[in-house]
Coordinates of C-alpha atoms in Angstrom, one line a residue:
L291 CA -27.4 75.0 56.3
F292 CA -28.9 72.5 53.9
T293 CA -27.6 70.0 51.4
I294 CA -28.3 69.8 47.7
S295 CA -27.7 66.2 46.5
A296 CA -27.3 65.0 42.9
P297 CA -30.3 63.0 41.8
P298 CA -29.8 59.2 41.9
S299 CA -28.4 57.7 38.8
V300 CA -26.7 54.5 37.5
T301 CA -24.8 53.9 34.2
V302 CA -23.8 50.5 32.9
T303 CA -20.2 50.5 31.6
A304 CA -19.8 46.8 30.8
P305 CA -21.0 44.8 29.1
N306 CA -22.2 47.7 27.0
G307 CA -22.6 46.1 23.6
G308 CA -20.6 44.0 21.1
E309 CA -18.9 41.8 23.6
S310 CA -18.8 38.0 23.4
F311 CA -19.0 36.1 26.7
I312 CA -18.5 32.3 26.9
A313 CA -21.0 30.4 28.9
G314 CA -19.6 29.1 32.2
T315 CA -16.9 31.7 32.5
T316 CA -16.8 34.6 35.0
R317 CA -17.0 38.1 33.6
L318 CA -17.1 41.5 35.3
I319 CA -20.2 43.6 35.1
T320 CA -19.2 47.3 35.9
W321 CA -21.1 50.5 36.4
T322 CA -21.0 54.0 37.8
S323 CA -23.6 55.4 40.2
T324 CA -24.6 58.5 42.2
S325 CA -26.7 58.7 45.3
I326 CA -27.6 55.0 45.3
S327 CA -26.8 52.6 48.1
N328 CA -27.5 49.2 46.5
V329 CA -28.2 48.1 43.0
K330 CA -30.1 45.2 41.4
I331 CA -28.5 43.5 38.4
E332 CA -30.4 41.6 35.8
Y333 CA -29.8 40.1 32.3
S334 CA -31.8 39.4 29.2
T335 CA -31.2 37.0 26.4
N336 CA -34.0 38.2 24.2
N337 CA -33.2 41.9 23.7
G338 CA -35.0 43.0 26.9
N339 CA -38.3 41.2 26.3
S340 CA -37.8 39.3 29.6
W341 CA -35.2 39.6 32.5
S342 CA -33.6 37.3 34.9
I343 CA -32.1 38.4 38.2
I344 CA -28.3 38.1 38.6
V345 CA -28.3 39.6 42.1
A346 CA -31.2 41.3 43.9
S347 CA -29.0 43.7 45.9
T348 CA -25.3 44.5 46.0
S349 CA -23.4 47.6 47.1
A350 CA -23.6 50.3 44.5
S351 CA -20.3 51.8 45.5
S352 CA -18.3 48.7 44.5
G353 CA -19.0 49.5 40.9
S354 CA -18.4 45.9 39.8
Y355 CA -19.8 42.4 40.1
S356 CA -18.3 39.1 39.1
W357 CA -20.9 37.3 37.0
L358 CA -20.9 33.6 36.2
V359 CA -22.2 33.7 32.6
P360 CA -25.2 31.4 32.2
G361 CA -25.3 28.5 29.7
T362 CA -27.9 30.1 27.5
P363 CA -26.4 31.0 24.1
S364 CA -27.7 34.3 22.7
T365 CA -26.7 37.1 20.4
Q366 CA -29.4 39.4 21.9
S367 CA -28.1 39.7 25.5
L368 CA -28.4 42.8 27.7
V369 CA -27.6 43.7 31.3
R370 CA -29.8 46.0 33.4
I371 CA -28.7 47.7 36.6
S372 CA -31.3 49.5 38.8
D373 CA -31.5 51.2 42.2
A374 CA -32.5 48.3 44.5
S375 CA -34.9 50.7 46.3
N376 CA -36.2 52.5 43.2
P377 CA -36.5 50.5 40.0
A378 CA -37.2 53.6 38.0
V379 CA -33.6 54.6 38.4
S380 CA -31.8 52.2 36.0
D381 CA -29.6 51.7 32.9
I382 CA -29.3 49.1 30.2
S383 CA -26.4 48.0 28.0
N384 CA -26.3 50.4 25.0
S385 CA -26.6 47.5 22.6
T386 CA -26.7 43.7 22.7
F387 CA -23.8 41.4 23.4
S388 CA -23.3 37.6 22.8
I389 CA -23.3 34.7 25.1
L390 CA -21.4 31.9 23.3
P391 CA -21.6 28.2 24.2
P392 CA -18.4 26.8 25.9
P393 CA -15.7 25.5 23.5
S394 CA -16.1 22.0 22.4
I395 CA -14.8 19.6 19.8
T396 CA -16.4 16.3 18.6
V397 CA -14.6 13.9 16.3
L398 CA -17.0 12.6 13.6
S399 CA -14.7 10.4 11.5
P400 CA -12.8 8.3 11.8
N401 CA -14.7 7.4 14.9
G402 CA -14.1 3.6 15.2
G403 CA -14.4 0.5 13.1
E404 CA -13.1 2.0 9.8
N405 CA -10.5 0.2 7.7
L406 CA -8.2 2.8 6.1
L407 CA -5.8 1.9 3.4
A408 CA -2.3 3.3 3.8
G409 CA -1.3 5.7 1.0
T410 CA -4.9 6.7 0.3
Q411 CA -6.6 10.0 1.4
F412 CA -9.2 10.0 4.1
L413 CA -11.4 12.9 5.2
I414 CA -11.1 13.6 8.9
T415 CA -14.3 15.5 10.1
W416 CA -15.4 17.1 13.3
N417 CA -17.8 19.5 14.9
S418 CA -16.5 22.4 17.0
I419 CA -18.0 25.3 19.0
T420 CA -16.1 28.5 19.9
V421 CA -12.8 27.1 18.7
T422 CA -10.6 29.0 16.2
N423 CA -7.9 26.5 15.3
V424 CA -7.4 22.8 16.0
K425 CA -4.5 20.4 16.2
I426 CA -5.0 17.0 14.7
E427 CA -3.0 13.9 15.8
Y428 CA -3.2 10.1 15.3
S429 CA -2.2 7.1 17.4
I430 CA -1.3 3.6 16.3
N431 CA -1.3 2.2 19.8
A432 CA -4.7 3.1 21.2
G433 CA -3.6 6.4 22.5
S434 CA -0.4 5.5 24.3
S435 CA 1.5 7.9 22.1
W436 CA 0.4 10.5 19.4
I437 CA 1.8 11.6 16.1
T438 CA 1.0 15.1 14.7
I439 CA -1.0 15.2 11.5
I440 CA -1.1 19.0 11.4
G441 CA -0.2 21.5 14.2
S442 CA -2.9 24.0 13.4
T443 CA -5.8 24.3 11.0
S444 CA -9.0 26.2 10.9
A445 CA -11.7 24.7 13.2
L446 CA -14.4 26.2 11.1
A447 CA -13.4 24.0 8.2
E448 CA -14.5 21.0 10.2
S449 CA -12.6 18.7 7.8
Y450 CA -9.1 17.8 6.8
L451 CA -7.9 15.6 4.0
W452 CA -5.4 13.1 5.5
T453 CA -3.0 11.0 3.5
V454 CA -3.1 7.8 5.6
P455 CA 0.4 6.8 6.7
N456 CA 2.2 3.6 6.0
N457 CA 1.7 2.4 9.7
A458 CA -0.3 -0.8 9.8
T459 CA -2.4 -1.1 13.0
T460 CA -5.7 -2.3 14.4
L461 CA -5.4 0.3 17.2
G462 CA -5.7 3.6 15.3
L463 CA -7.3 6.7 16.9
V464 CA -7.5 10.4 15.9
R465 CA -7.4 13.2 18.5
I466 CA -8.5 16.8 17.7
S467 CA -7.7 19.5 20.2
D468 CA -8.0 23.3 20.6
V469 CA -4.7 24.9 19.7
S470 CA -5.1 27.5 22.4
N471 CA -6.3 25.1 25.0
A472 CA -5.3 21.4 24.7
S473 CA -7.7 20.3 27.4
I474 CA -10.5 21.0 25.0
N475 CA -10.3 17.9 22.7
D476 CA -12.0 14.8 21.5
V477 CA -10.7 11.3 20.5
S478 CA -12.3 8.7 18.2
N479 CA -14.8 6.7 20.2
A480 CA -13.2 3.4 19.2
T481 CA -10.1 2.2 17.3
F482 CA -9.9 1.9 13.6
T483 CA -7.6 -0.1 11.3
I484 CA -4.8 1.0 8.9
T485 CA -4.1 -1.7 6.3
L486 CA -1.0 -1.7 4.1
P487 CA -1.7 -1.9 0.4
P488 CA -1.0 -5.2 -1.4
N489 CA 2.7 -5.3 -2.4
I490 CA 5.1 -7.9 -3.9
T491 CA 8.8 -7.6 -4.1
L492 CA 10.8 -10.1 -6.2
Q493 CA 14.1 -10.9 -4.5
S494 CA 15.6 -13.6 -6.8
P495 CA 16.3 -13.8 -9.6
N496 CA 16.7 -10.0 -9.7
G497 CA 19.4 -9.6 -12.4
G498 CA 22.9 -10.8 -13.2
E499 CA 22.4 -14.5 -12.1
T500 CA 23.5 -17.3 -14.3
W501 CA 21.3 -20.4 -14.0
Q502 CA 21.9 -23.7 -15.8
I503 CA 19.3 -25.5 -17.8
G504 CA 17.8 -28.4 -15.8
T505 CA 18.9 -27.2 -12.4
S506 CA 16.5 -26.3 -9.6
Q507 CA 16.7 -22.7 -8.5
N508 CA 14.6 -20.9 -5.9
I509 CA 12.5 -17.9 -7.0
T510 CA 12.0 -15.8 -3.8
W511 CA 9.9 -12.8 -2.9
T512 CA 8.2 -10.9 -0.1
S513 CA 4.6 -9.9 -0.1
V514 CA 2.1 -7.9 1.9
N515 CA -1.7 -8.5 1.9
V516 CA -1.5 -10.9 -1.1
S517 CA -3.0 -14.4 -1.0
T518 CA -1.8 -16.2 -4.1
V519 CA 0.6 -15.3 -6.9
K520 CA 1.3 -16.4 -10.5
L521 CA 4.9 -16.9 -11.6
E522 CA 6.1 -16.4 -15.2
Y523 CA 9.4 -16.1 -17.0
S524 CA 10.6 -14.3 -20.1
T525 CA 13.5 -15.1 -22.4
D526 CA 13.3 -11.9 -24.4
N527 CA 13.6 -9.2 -21.7
G528 CA 9.9 -9.1 -21.0
T529 CA 8.5 -8.9 -24.5
T530 CA 6.7 -12.2 -24.0
W531 CA 6.0 -14.3 -21.0
S532 CA 5.6 -18.1 -20.3
L533 CA 3.9 -19.6 -17.2
I534 CA 6.0 -21.2 -14.6
T535 CA 3.2 -22.0 -12.2
D536 CA -0.1 -20.7 -10.9
P537 CA -1.3 -20.4 -8.2
V538 CA 1.3 -20.3 -5.4
T539 CA 0.6 -19.3 -1.8
A540 CA 2.1 -15.9 -1.5
S541 CA 3.1 -16.3 2.1
T542 CA 5.6 -19.1 1.3
G543 CA 7.9 -16.6 -0.3
T544 CA 9.7 -19.2 -2.4
Y545 CA 9.3 -21.6 -5.3
A546 CA 11.7 -24.2 -6.6
W547 CA 11.9 -23.7 -10.4
T548 CA 13.4 -26.3 -12.8
I549 CA 15.2 -24.1 -15.3
P550 CA 13.7 -24.7 -18.8
N551 CA 15.8 -25.8 -21.8
T552 CA 16.1 -22.3 -23.4
T553 CA 19.4 -20.5 -23.5
T554 CA 19.2 -16.7 -23.2
I555 CA 21.0 -13.7 -21.7
Y556 CA 17.7 -11.9 -21.5
A557 CA 15.8 -13.9 -18.9
R558 CA 13.5 -12.3 -16.4
V559 CA 10.9 -13.5 -13.9
R560 CA 7.6 -11.8 -13.1
I561 CA 5.4 -12.4 -10.0
T562 CA 1.8 -11.2 -10.0
D563 CA -1.0 -11.0 -7.4
N564 CA -3.8 -13.2 -8.7
S565 CA -6.5 -11.0 -7.3
N566 CA -5.0 -7.8 -8.6
P567 CA -2.7 -8.0 -11.6
S568 CA -1.6 -4.4 -11.2
V569 CA 0.3 -5.6 -8.1
N570 CA 3.4 -7.3 -9.5
D571 CA 7.1 -7.2 -9.7
V572 CA 9.7 -8.1 -12.4
S573 CA 13.4 -8.9 -12.1
D574 CA 15.2 -5.5 -12.0
A575 CA 17.6 -6.7 -14.7
A576 CA 18.1 -9.7 -17.0
F577 CA 19.8 -12.9 -15.9
T578 CA 21.3 -15.7 -18.0
I579 CA 20.0 -19.2 -18.7
K580 CA 22.7 -21.4 -20.2
Q581 CA 23.4 -25.0 -20.9
G582 CA 25.4 -26.6 -18.2
S583 CA 28.7 -28.6 -18.7
F584 CA 28.0 -31.9 -20.3
I585 CA 29.4 -34.7 -22.5
R586 CA 27.1 -36.8 -24.6
V587 CA 28.3 -39.8 -26.5
S588 CA 26.8 -40.2 -30.0
S589 CA 28.7 -43.1 -31.4
P590 CA 29.1 -45.9 -30.5
N591 CA 25.9 -45.6 -28.4
G592 CA 24.7 -49.2 -28.3
G593 CA 24.0 -52.0 -30.7
E594 CA 26.9 -51.4 -33.0
I595 CA 29.3 -54.2 -34.1
L596 CA 32.9 -53.1 -34.3
N597 CA 35.6 -55.3 -36.0
V598 CA 38.9 -55.8 -34.3
A599 CA 41.8 -53.8 -35.8
T600 CA 39.6 -51.5 -37.7
I601 CA 39.4 -47.7 -37.3
Y602 CA 36.2 -46.4 -35.9
D603 CA 35.1 -42.8 -35.2
I604 CA 34.1 -42.1 -31.6
I605 CA 31.7 -39.1 -31.8
W606 CA 30.4 -36.9 -28.9
Q607 CA 28.9 -33.6 -28.1
S608 CA 30.0 -31.4 -25.2
S609 CA 29.6 -28.0 -23.6
G610 CA 31.7 -26.3 -21.0
V611 CA 34.4 -28.9 -21.3
T612 CA 37.9 -28.1 -22.6
N613 CA 39.6 -31.6 -22.9
V614 CA 38.2 -35.1 -22.6
R615 CA 39.6 -38.5 -21.6
I616 CA 38.4 -41.5 -23.7
R617 CA 38.2 -45.0 -22.2
Y618 CA 36.5 -48.3 -23.2
S619 CA 35.1 -51.2 -21.2
T620 CA 34.6 -54.8 -22.3
N621 CA 32.7 -55.9 -19.2
N622 CA 29.8 -53.6 -19.2
G623 CA 31.6 -50.9 -17.2
S624 CA 33.0 -52.9 -14.5
S625 CA 36.5 -51.7 -15.5
W626 CA 37.9 -49.2 -18.0
K627 CA 41.0 -49.0 -20.2
N628 CA 42.4 -45.8 -21.7
I629 CA 42.1 -45.2 -25.5

């Protein structure tokens, strides 16, 4: 009796072309073999021009080997498996496969020190490798908590136009992470600032008030990022304006205004940022300036000579008064008698 054996052979089944392996991960090399005890496994990153040993000898019958993919990115990778005792018996991947660098994300901007103006648009930029989609978040407390900007956007775009929120802070950060693996992320290297835009809000007079000529009334307002303001008033519903005072420190928030001698039902006040006239506010509606209640004696008003038992016209002007009492004094006002 004698035995007829099949000739030794080996066939690579994976990777056999077109695969993408990520550096640093473990992938399975597989094969089939006949009449071989042990195999040698090698790989190439230059389409077979040179080879590196993965394992010099491992059991052929196992048919597989766990390979820690090396950190050498390449699109021209091959695997070669040969009979450990006869290198002439071998097989190579049918076509090349890729070794990709490990996933990574790097925030480029904002990366620290920037001053972003709330309400404006800012371009968030990053670099990424082997990442499909990213999640973008921001923090206003140096990373203690995070607010989502967008849950998923293409990593390949490497930029996102962000409308800066109305959250003033000096502790801003941006974090960009892999949607499929949140542990792959990057955060701004240092904090940035979000500044609120200049703003003024007139509180009083804001419409409907009635202020009397000659009285002192408080103009009040709130402001953000404004240094000094100019105050004006109009008596014709804003067609023309007259200066009240300029400048006033914005942070005071109040100014005592002596109401001018102009009656109107169409009064308004305007407050303006001195450094940026487009930042201003005007009374929402008109208010009234009117003459206060008064009585003014016209005659006798001093220096006249009145004869006893003659008729003399006492003359006065008044406003806001219905009835008057008339008295006279003969001792310079020490005492009075009714007329």
